[in-house]
Short mmCIF file of C-alpha atoms and ligand atoms in Angstrom, two decimals:
data_model
loop_
_atom_site.label_atom_id
_atom_site.label_comp_id
_atom_site.label_asym_id
_atom_site.label_seq_id
_atom_site.Cartn_x
_atom_site.Cartn_y
_atom_site.Cartn_z
CA MET A 1 -16.46 -52.19 31.60
CA ASP A 2 -19.45 -54.88 32.71
CA PHE A 3 -22.36 -53.83 35.36
CA GLY A 4 -24.29 -56.91 35.44
CA THR A 5 -24.62 -59.04 38.68
CA ASP A 6 -21.77 -62.20 38.64
CA PRO A 7 -22.85 -64.87 40.89
CA GLN A 8 -19.95 -65.49 42.50
CA VAL A 9 -20.00 -61.93 42.95
CA GLU A 10 -23.64 -62.54 44.68
CA ASP A 11 -21.93 -65.57 46.72
CA LEU A 12 -19.58 -63.32 47.86
CA ARG A 13 -22.10 -60.75 49.24
CA ALA A 14 -24.18 -63.09 51.10
CA GLU A 15 -20.79 -64.26 52.83
CA ALA A 16 -20.21 -61.42 53.77
CA ARG A 17 -23.83 -60.18 55.18
CA ALA A 18 -23.55 -63.73 57.00
CA PHE A 19 -20.18 -62.84 58.68
CA VAL A 20 -21.33 -59.48 59.37
CA GLY A 21 -24.39 -61.86 61.16
CA GLN A 22 -21.57 -63.39 62.89
CA HIS A 23 -19.15 -61.31 64.31
CA LEU A 24 -20.62 -57.81 64.55
CA THR A 25 -21.67 -58.73 68.14
CA ALA A 26 -22.81 -56.35 70.12
CA ASP A 27 -19.45 -56.37 72.17
CA VAL A 28 -17.42 -55.01 69.02
CA VAL A 29 -20.17 -52.02 68.74
CA ALA A 30 -19.61 -51.09 72.46
CA ARG A 31 -16.19 -51.46 72.04
CA VAL A 32 -15.76 -49.11 69.26
CA ARG A 33 -18.22 -47.16 70.61
CA GLU A 34 -15.94 -46.44 73.69
CA SER A 35 -12.58 -46.18 71.89
CA GLY A 36 -13.73 -44.01 69.05
CA ASN A 37 -11.21 -46.65 67.04
CA TYR A 38 -13.60 -47.88 63.64
CA HIS A 39 -11.49 -50.71 64.31
CA ASP A 40 -11.95 -54.02 66.62
CA ALA A 41 -8.72 -56.01 67.32
CA GLU A 42 -10.74 -59.52 67.39
CA PHE A 43 -13.13 -58.28 64.52
CA HIS A 44 -9.93 -57.50 62.53
CA ARG A 45 -8.53 -61.11 62.83
CA ALA A 46 -12.32 -62.60 61.55
CA LEU A 47 -11.29 -60.39 58.84
CA ALA A 48 -7.92 -62.34 58.25
CA GLY A 49 -9.26 -65.95 59.42
CA LYS A 50 -12.09 -64.98 56.18
CA GLY A 51 -8.22 -64.38 54.10
CA TRP A 52 -10.17 -61.37 53.44
CA ILE A 53 -7.30 -58.50 53.89
CA GLY A 54 -5.18 -57.69 50.53
CA ALA A 55 -7.52 -60.86 49.58
CA HIS A 56 -6.47 -58.97 45.78
CA TRP A 57 -2.64 -59.24 46.22
CA PRO A 58 -1.07 -61.65 44.91
CA VAL A 59 -0.57 -64.88 46.48
CA GLU A 60 2.92 -64.65 46.33
CA GLU A 61 2.50 -61.72 48.67
CA GLY A 62 -0.19 -63.30 51.00
CA GLY A 63 -3.07 -62.33 49.24
CA ARG A 64 -5.78 -64.43 47.70
CA GLY A 65 -5.05 -62.76 43.60
CA TRP A 66 -8.63 -61.81 43.76
CA PRO A 67 -10.15 -59.62 41.38
CA ARG A 68 -10.13 -55.91 42.98
CA SER A 69 -14.32 -55.67 42.65
CA HIS A 70 -14.73 -59.10 44.91
CA SER A 71 -12.36 -57.20 47.77
CA ASP A 72 -14.50 -54.30 47.47
CA VAL A 73 -17.82 -55.77 47.10
CA VAL A 74 -16.37 -57.02 50.82
CA TYR A 75 -16.04 -53.65 51.84
CA GLU A 76 -19.21 -52.50 50.56
CA GLU A 77 -21.46 -54.74 52.56
CA LEU A 78 -19.27 -54.76 55.76
CA ALA A 79 -19.15 -50.79 55.71
CA ALA A 80 -22.95 -50.14 54.80
CA ALA A 81 -23.23 -52.78 58.03
CA GLY A 82 -21.80 -50.42 59.85
CA ALA A 83 -18.57 -52.33 60.48
CA PRO A 84 -15.48 -51.53 62.03
CA VAL A 85 -12.96 -51.77 59.45
CA GLU A 86 -11.14 -48.42 59.32
CA GLY A 87 -7.68 -50.29 60.58
CA TRP A 88 -7.88 -52.85 57.98
CA ILE A 89 -8.45 -50.36 55.05
CA ILE A 90 -5.84 -47.53 56.21
CA THR A 91 -3.32 -50.32 56.31
CA GLN A 92 -4.31 -51.89 52.93
CA ILE A 93 -3.72 -48.47 51.28
CA ILE A 94 -0.11 -48.65 52.83
CA GLY A 95 0.16 -51.85 52.08
CA GLU A 96 -0.41 -51.17 48.17
CA ALA A 97 2.57 -48.37 48.76
CA ILE A 98 4.71 -50.78 50.08
CA ARG A 99 4.20 -53.42 47.16
CA ARG A 100 5.07 -50.83 44.85
CA GLU A 101 7.53 -49.22 45.94
CA GLY A 102 8.90 -51.00 49.54
CA SER A 103 12.38 -53.53 49.20
CA PRO A 104 12.24 -56.82 48.91
CA GLU A 105 13.26 -57.50 52.27
CA MET A 106 10.00 -54.58 53.13
CA LYS A 107 8.01 -56.77 51.21
CA GLU A 108 8.64 -60.07 52.30
CA ARG A 109 8.30 -58.76 56.46
CA MET A 110 5.25 -56.62 56.39
CA LEU A 111 2.74 -58.17 53.38
CA PRO A 112 2.04 -61.51 54.58
CA ALA A 113 1.86 -60.52 58.55
CA VAL A 114 -0.54 -57.87 57.33
CA THR A 115 -2.54 -60.75 55.62
CA ARG A 116 -2.49 -62.56 58.76
CA GLY A 117 -4.02 -59.47 59.87
CA GLU A 118 -0.62 -58.93 62.74
CA VAL A 119 0.20 -55.74 61.46
CA LEU A 120 -1.42 -52.17 61.43
CA PHE A 121 -0.38 -49.37 59.98
CA ALA A 122 -1.49 -45.37 60.07
CA LEU A 123 -1.13 -42.61 57.37
CA GLY A 124 0.84 -39.67 58.67
CA TYR A 125 0.78 -37.68 56.35
CA SER A 126 -0.68 -33.95 57.49
CA GLU A 127 0.70 -31.69 60.37
CA PRO A 128 -0.58 -28.43 61.81
CA GLY A 129 0.63 -26.60 59.27
CA SER A 130 0.04 -28.52 56.24
CA GLY A 131 -3.31 -30.25 54.87
CA SER A 132 -3.80 -29.78 51.42
CA ASP A 133 -0.61 -28.25 51.15
CA LEU A 134 0.50 -31.22 51.92
CA ALA A 135 4.47 -31.10 50.02
CA SER A 136 4.86 -27.94 52.72
CA VAL A 137 5.42 -30.57 54.96
CA GLN A 138 8.27 -30.17 57.74
CA THR A 139 8.96 -33.18 60.52
CA LYS A 140 12.08 -33.77 59.33
CA ALA A 141 14.44 -36.98 58.29
CA VAL A 142 18.54 -36.66 59.45
CA PRO A 143 20.74 -39.11 58.18
CA ASP A 144 22.90 -40.55 61.05
CA GLY A 145 25.18 -43.43 59.99
CA ASP A 146 22.58 -46.25 58.84
CA GLY A 147 19.96 -44.78 59.54
CA TRP A 148 17.41 -41.43 60.20
CA ILE A 149 16.82 -39.16 63.49
CA ILE A 150 13.07 -38.48 62.77
CA ASN A 151 11.68 -35.17 64.74
CA GLY A 152 8.48 -33.46 64.29
CA GLN A 153 5.39 -33.94 64.87
CA LYS A 154 1.55 -34.61 62.51
CA ILE A 155 -2.20 -34.67 63.03
CA PHE A 156 -5.53 -36.32 62.22
CA THR A 157 -2.98 -39.54 62.41
CA THR A 158 -6.26 -41.52 61.93
CA MET A 159 -5.69 -44.88 64.15
CA GLY A 160 -2.27 -43.66 65.54
CA SER A 161 -2.89 -44.95 69.00
CA GLU A 162 -3.60 -48.34 67.30
CA ALA A 163 -0.88 -48.96 64.55
CA ASP A 164 2.27 -50.91 64.53
CA HIS A 165 3.89 -48.45 61.98
CA ILE A 166 3.76 -44.69 60.71
CA PHE A 167 3.63 -44.29 57.38
CA LEU A 168 5.33 -41.14 57.46
CA LEU A 169 6.22 -38.48 55.32
CA ALA A 170 9.10 -36.76 55.79
CA ARG A 171 11.28 -34.02 54.91
CA THR A 172 14.83 -35.09 53.77
CA GLU A 173 16.42 -32.85 51.51
CA PRO A 174 15.36 -29.11 53.02
CA ASP A 175 17.37 -27.62 50.80
CA LEU A 176 15.35 -28.10 47.41
CA PRO A 177 11.92 -27.06 46.27
CA LYS A 178 9.06 -28.25 48.44
CA HIS A 179 7.59 -31.55 46.40
CA ALA A 180 11.73 -32.58 45.57
CA GLY A 181 12.71 -33.07 49.48
CA LEU A 182 10.44 -35.49 50.78
CA THR A 183 10.74 -39.04 51.50
CA LEU A 184 8.84 -41.78 53.24
CA PHE A 185 9.21 -44.40 56.53
CA LEU A 186 7.53 -46.66 58.17
CA VAL A 187 8.18 -45.72 61.61
CA PRO A 188 7.41 -48.21 64.23
CA THR A 189 5.00 -47.10 67.33
CA ASP A 190 7.28 -49.26 69.70
CA ALA A 191 10.24 -46.70 68.74
CA PRO A 192 11.01 -44.59 71.72
CA GLY A 193 10.04 -40.62 70.97
CA PHE A 194 6.75 -41.97 69.08
CA GLU A 195 4.05 -40.74 71.45
CA ALA A 196 -0.34 -40.29 70.46
CA SER A 197 -2.09 -37.99 71.78
CA GLY A 198 -6.51 -38.53 71.06
CA LEU A 199 -8.67 -35.75 69.09
CA PHE A 200 -12.12 -36.59 68.63
CA THR A 201 -14.52 -35.32 65.83
CA LEU A 202 -18.14 -34.54 65.53
CA SER A 203 -19.37 -38.13 65.29
CA GLY A 204 -17.17 -39.68 68.32
CA GLN A 205 -14.49 -40.81 66.36
CA ARG A 206 -10.53 -41.23 67.32
CA THR A 207 -8.23 -39.19 65.33
CA ASN A 208 -4.62 -38.31 66.88
CA VAL A 209 -1.94 -35.94 66.83
CA THR A 210 1.76 -38.15 66.82
CA HIS A 211 4.51 -36.98 68.14
CA TYR A 212 7.97 -37.74 66.65
CA ALA A 213 10.92 -36.69 69.80
CA ASP A 214 14.15 -38.03 68.26
CA ILE A 215 13.57 -40.87 66.87
CA ARG A 216 15.93 -43.45 65.29
CA ILE A 217 15.39 -45.38 62.20
CA ASP A 218 16.54 -47.69 60.07
CA ASP A 219 17.25 -47.29 56.55
CA SER A 220 16.01 -50.19 56.24
CA ALA A 221 12.57 -48.51 57.05
CA ARG A 222 12.25 -46.09 53.75
CA ILE A 223 9.86 -46.63 51.38
CA GLY A 224 11.20 -46.14 47.88
CA GLU A 225 14.20 -43.48 47.33
CA ARG A 226 15.60 -40.86 48.53
CA GLY A 227 13.10 -37.63 47.73
CA ARG A 228 10.88 -39.68 45.96
CA GLY A 229 7.93 -39.37 48.21
CA TRP A 230 5.70 -36.70 46.88
CA GLU A 231 5.70 -39.23 43.76
CA ILE A 232 4.70 -42.26 46.42
CA VAL A 233 1.64 -40.83 48.56
CA ASN A 234 -0.02 -39.82 44.71
CA VAL A 235 0.56 -43.79 44.28
CA ALA A 236 -0.96 -44.23 47.71
CA LEU A 237 -3.43 -41.90 47.07
CA ALA A 238 -4.79 -43.28 44.34
CA PHE A 239 -5.72 -45.94 46.47
CA GLU A 240 -7.51 -43.95 49.31
CA ARG A 241 -10.15 -42.31 47.26
CA GLY A 242 -12.84 -44.22 45.70
CA GLY A 243 -16.64 -45.39 46.28
CA GLU A 244 -16.46 -46.39 49.61
CA PHE A 245 -18.88 -44.37 50.85
CA ALA A 246 -22.00 -46.09 48.60
CA ALA A 247 -21.84 -47.65 51.64
CA GLN A 248 -22.13 -45.16 54.09
CA LEU A 249 -25.16 -43.80 51.93
CA ARG A 250 -26.80 -47.64 51.85
CA ARG A 251 -26.98 -47.45 55.70
CA LEU A 252 -28.08 -44.30 55.52
CA VAL A 253 -31.27 -45.40 53.49
CA ASN A 254 -31.55 -48.46 55.24
CA ALA A 255 -31.77 -46.74 58.30
CA ALA A 256 -34.26 -44.09 56.87
CA ILE A 257 -36.57 -46.99 55.72
CA GLY A 258 -36.53 -48.85 59.31
CA TRP A 259 -37.79 -45.33 60.68
CA GLY A 260 -39.75 -44.95 58.51
CA ARG A 261 -41.99 -47.47 58.65
CA ALA A 262 -42.14 -47.51 62.77
CA ALA A 263 -42.70 -43.99 63.15
CA GLY A 264 -45.38 -44.64 60.27
CA ARG A 265 -44.40 -42.59 58.22
CA ASP A 266 -43.66 -44.86 55.25
CA ALA A 267 -46.59 -43.77 53.03
CA ASP A 268 -46.27 -39.86 53.29
CA PRO A 269 -44.52 -38.65 50.25
CA ARG A 270 -42.95 -36.00 51.13
CA PHE A 271 -40.99 -38.37 53.52
CA LEU A 272 -40.61 -40.45 50.20
CA ALA A 273 -39.94 -37.66 48.18
CA ARG A 274 -36.48 -37.36 50.17
CA LEU A 275 -36.07 -41.21 50.13
CA GLY A 276 -36.06 -41.24 46.44
CA ARG A 277 -33.83 -38.64 46.07
CA ALA A 278 -31.14 -40.55 48.71
CA GLN A 279 -31.74 -43.65 47.12
CA ALA A 280 -30.97 -42.14 43.50
CA GLN A 281 -27.49 -40.89 45.42
CA THR A 282 -27.25 -43.86 46.29
CA ARG A 283 -27.36 -45.67 43.06
CA VAL A 284 -24.92 -42.97 41.04
CA ALA A 285 -22.48 -43.19 44.04
CA ARG A 286 -22.14 -46.80 43.73
CA LEU A 287 -21.59 -47.09 39.69
CA LEU A 288 -19.00 -44.25 40.25
CA GLY A 289 -17.18 -46.20 42.71
CA ALA A 290 -17.21 -49.39 40.32
CA TYR A 291 -15.79 -47.30 37.82
CA ALA A 292 -13.24 -46.03 39.67
CA SER A 293 -12.39 -49.98 41.12
CA TRP A 294 -11.93 -51.39 37.33
CA SER A 295 -9.95 -48.08 36.50
CA ARG A 296 -7.55 -48.97 39.29
CA ALA A 297 -7.23 -52.04 38.09
CA ALA A 298 -5.80 -50.87 34.61
CA PRO A 299 -2.39 -49.92 34.32
CA GLY A 300 -0.98 -46.34 35.38
CA ALA A 301 -4.06 -46.56 38.05
CA GLY A 302 -6.94 -43.87 37.59
CA ALA A 303 -7.06 -41.49 40.30
CA VAL A 304 -9.00 -39.21 39.51
CA GLU A 305 -11.65 -41.64 38.90
CA GLY A 306 -12.17 -42.34 42.95
CA THR A 307 -11.18 -38.59 43.30
CA ILE A 308 -14.80 -38.63 41.44
CA ALA A 309 -16.61 -41.16 43.28
CA LYS A 310 -14.78 -39.22 46.64
CA VAL A 311 -15.84 -35.84 46.33
CA PHE A 312 -19.67 -37.22 44.57
CA GLY A 313 -20.01 -39.80 47.75
CA THR A 314 -19.29 -37.08 50.45
CA GLU A 315 -21.46 -34.84 48.90
CA ALA A 316 -24.02 -36.43 48.21
CA LEU A 317 -24.42 -37.91 52.05
CA GLN A 318 -23.94 -34.66 53.69
CA ASP A 319 -27.17 -33.41 51.81
CA ALA A 320 -29.03 -37.02 51.93
CA SER A 321 -28.24 -37.14 55.76
CA ARG A 322 -29.12 -33.43 56.64
CA SER A 323 -32.63 -33.70 54.49
CA LEU A 324 -33.98 -37.71 55.85
CA LEU A 325 -32.52 -36.26 59.58
CA GLU A 326 -34.79 -33.06 58.83
CA ALA A 327 -37.62 -35.23 58.25
CA THR A 328 -37.08 -37.60 61.27
CA GLY A 329 -37.98 -34.25 63.74
CA ALA A 330 -37.53 -34.83 67.77
CA ASP A 331 -36.36 -38.26 66.45
CA GLY A 332 -32.94 -37.40 65.89
CA LEU A 333 -32.07 -35.41 68.08
CA VAL A 334 -31.92 -38.54 69.95
CA ASP A 335 -28.06 -40.47 70.08
CA ILE A 336 -27.60 -43.35 69.28
CA GLY A 337 -26.80 -45.87 72.08
CA THR A 338 -29.41 -43.69 74.64
CA VAL A 339 -32.26 -44.67 75.90
CA GLY A 340 -35.24 -43.65 73.71
CA ALA A 341 -33.18 -44.26 69.83
CA THR A 342 -34.77 -44.98 67.23
CA ALA A 343 -33.32 -45.76 63.92
CA ALA A 344 -32.86 -41.89 63.45
CA ALA A 345 -29.93 -41.78 65.66
CA GLU A 346 -27.95 -43.59 63.22
CA MET A 347 -28.61 -40.68 61.19
CA GLN A 348 -28.03 -38.18 63.01
CA HIS A 349 -24.57 -39.91 63.44
CA LEU A 350 -24.36 -40.44 59.73
CA TYR A 351 -25.21 -36.72 59.23
CA ARG A 352 -22.56 -35.60 61.66
CA GLU A 353 -20.09 -38.09 59.74
CA SER A 354 -20.47 -36.59 56.70
CA GLN A 355 -19.66 -33.44 58.07
CA ILE A 356 -16.12 -34.33 57.84
CA ALA A 357 -15.83 -36.72 55.28
CA THR A 358 -15.28 -33.64 52.88
CA ILE A 359 -12.08 -32.76 54.66
CA TYR A 360 -10.54 -36.06 54.50
CA GLY A 361 -8.32 -38.08 51.99
CA GLY A 362 -8.61 -34.23 50.40
CA THR A 363 -11.52 -31.29 50.95
CA SER A 364 -14.01 -31.48 48.29
CA GLU A 365 -12.55 -27.84 47.08
CA VAL A 366 -8.94 -29.39 45.86
CA LEU A 367 -10.12 -32.30 45.03
CA LYS A 368 -12.42 -30.38 42.27
CA THR A 369 -9.45 -28.26 41.52
CA VAL A 370 -7.55 -31.75 40.79
CA ILE A 371 -10.54 -33.15 38.73
CA ALA A 372 -10.90 -29.62 36.70
CA GLN A 373 -6.87 -30.52 35.84
CA GLN A 374 -7.03 -33.37 35.42
CA ARG A 375 -9.46 -34.63 34.31
CA LEU A 376 -11.43 -31.54 31.89
CA ALA A 377 -7.45 -30.29 31.02
CA LEU A 378 -8.35 -27.12 32.65
CA PRO A 379 -5.64 -24.86 33.78
CA ARG A 380 -4.50 -24.44 36.79
CA PRO A 381 -5.82 -22.08 38.99
CA ARG A 382 -3.13 -18.48 39.82
CA ASN A 383 -2.78 -18.95 43.23
CA ARG A 384 -1.08 -22.36 43.11
C1 FAD B 1 -11.30 -37.32 60.60
C2 FAD B 1 -10.32 -36.80 59.98
C3 FAD B 1 -9.60 -37.83 59.61
C4 FAD B 1 -8.27 -37.79 58.99
N1 FAD B 1 -7.13 -38.80 58.58
C5 FAD B 1 -6.10 -38.64 58.48
C6 FAD B 1 -4.96 -39.12 58.68
O1 FAD B 1 -4.99 -40.47 58.99
N2 FAD B 1 -3.75 -39.25 57.40
C7 FAD B 1 -3.71 -38.30 58.07
O2 FAD B 1 -2.50 -37.80 57.36
N3 FAD B 1 -4.53 -36.69 57.40
C8 FAD B 1 -6.22 -37.04 58.20
N4 FAD B 1 -6.56 -35.97 58.06
C9 FAD B 1 -6.39 -34.71 57.68
C10 FAD B 1 -6.40 -34.57 56.27
O3 FAD B 1 -6.14 -35.00 55.51
C11 FAD B 1 -7.56 -32.85 56.16
O4 FAD B 1 -7.63 -32.12 57.23
C12 FAD B 1 -7.62 -32.62 54.91
O5 FAD B 1 -6.37 -32.90 53.68
C13 FAD B 1 -7.31 -30.93 54.45
O6 FAD B 1 -6.55 -30.03 55.85
P1 FAD B 1 -6.42 -28.84 57.00
O7 FAD B 1 -6.86 -29.52 57.42
O8 FAD B 1 -5.00 -28.83 56.93
O9 FAD B 1 -6.89 -27.68 55.98
P2 FAD B 1 -6.87 -26.60 55.39
O10 FAD B 1 -5.35 -27.30 54.22
O11 FAD B 1 -6.27 -25.96 55.79
O12 FAD B 1 -7.95 -25.80 53.98
C14 FAD B 1 -9.02 -25.42 54.86
C15 FAD B 1 -10.16 -24.69 54.00
O13 FAD B 1 -9.22 -23.85 52.89
C16 FAD B 1 -10.08 -24.80 51.59
N5 FAD B 1 -8.69 -25.02 50.97
C17 FAD B 1 -7.48 -24.90 51.62
N6 FAD B 1 -6.28 -25.00 50.30
C18 FAD B 1 -6.91 -24.67 49.37
C19 FAD B 1 -7.20 -24.48 47.19
N7 FAD B 1 -5.86 -24.46 47.27
N8 FAD B 1 -8.05 -24.06 46.78
C20 FAD B 1 -9.72 -24.19 47.86
N9 FAD B 1 -9.55 -24.20 48.97
C21 FAD B 1 -8.63 -24.95 49.67
C22 FAD B 1 -9.85 -26.23 52.50
O14 FAD B 1 -10.75 -26.92 51.49
C23 FAD B 1 -11.15 -26.01 53.26
O15 FAD B 1 -12.07 -25.86 53.52
C24 FAD B 1 -7.88 -36.18 58.96
C25 FAD B 1 -8.94 -35.36 58.91
C26 FAD B 1 -10.18 -35.15 59.58
C27 FAD B 1 -10.92 -34.18 59.44
#
């Protein structure tokens, strides 16, 4: 892989920064803070207007045929500025699964609509009793004529209140071993029997408990063959984990530099030592992210590189935000958006976010086991 700077990429970076300047308005920030959804309909439409949603998908699927690395650069600039990109990213992850496993009819119906910014998806995997042990999900899909009846409950369905469809992992074969009896569906959120109730994290982000009561869906809502849900989830996971936390680290370092200057601490060696360490972590996270992005483009998409980048990036964000926030003293106690807030408020917000980043998309403990097995070829732990 080539780590050199490509002038085309640098132009794209500049374009993404200009886009942030134009579209990440005070109104957008206020709406996001109010709803807790890291998504804004107007901002999302502007992204679609630029052709940045699914830009790396083939032209015949509504994309622009970009290299994946170009989409990653746009993402990095937007996320480093704190733009609301969750709806974009989650929808794209599910779009990847539809591209690979959806029927021709579903691809035609969904993918161009996604790139036009008209359709949003949410991931409906986790349940109150099934997170790390995802294959144990209990939500049921029972055949009913030419369709299915869905009953169950999901938790942490991020974007579940905004999405048009939930990418739902359901048990269709209760008598088969747990990994073999799962199937994926796109469940429309306007179907009678669907409900989303808010669940707010330590950083004020909204995720949801979603309920499915006797929801009837057509068989055309099924993604992939019956019983292949587990394999398809693993394809989607390969696209979920990656180098996105380098952008959060950049956001943190920029906030810390701003705070250091304003507080007259920019020549304080103790503060600079913390800043230097955070900057080094940012560079490593960025390189691991670039490596994950590059390996994803290869046939048989390398999930483990994204997993490595996710574990390092989230652990580094936790470490760096704690260390830098400690240096801000009382300034770090003031919440973002309140009177007297300095750049330390942004650091405090990122510190809160970092506490959950090591949980969603797979916890660090579980992902380290994945890396041990898939990259280091170590044996499976005895309790699994
Ligand atoms: C903010 C947020 C957003 C989320 N968004 C989504 C979403 O959009 N869609 C979705 O489906 N899910 C989502 N999740 C769910 C997330 O994927 C799960 O929370 C995560 O996989 C952990 O599952 P759990 O919460 O059930 O914890 P558990 O699996 O019960 O884990 C509890 C603890 O035990 C440890 N542990 C469990 N098993 C092992 C093991 N085998 N070895 C070592 N340690 C282990 C874990 O590391 C953890 O520390 C989100 C979660 C959060 C917090």
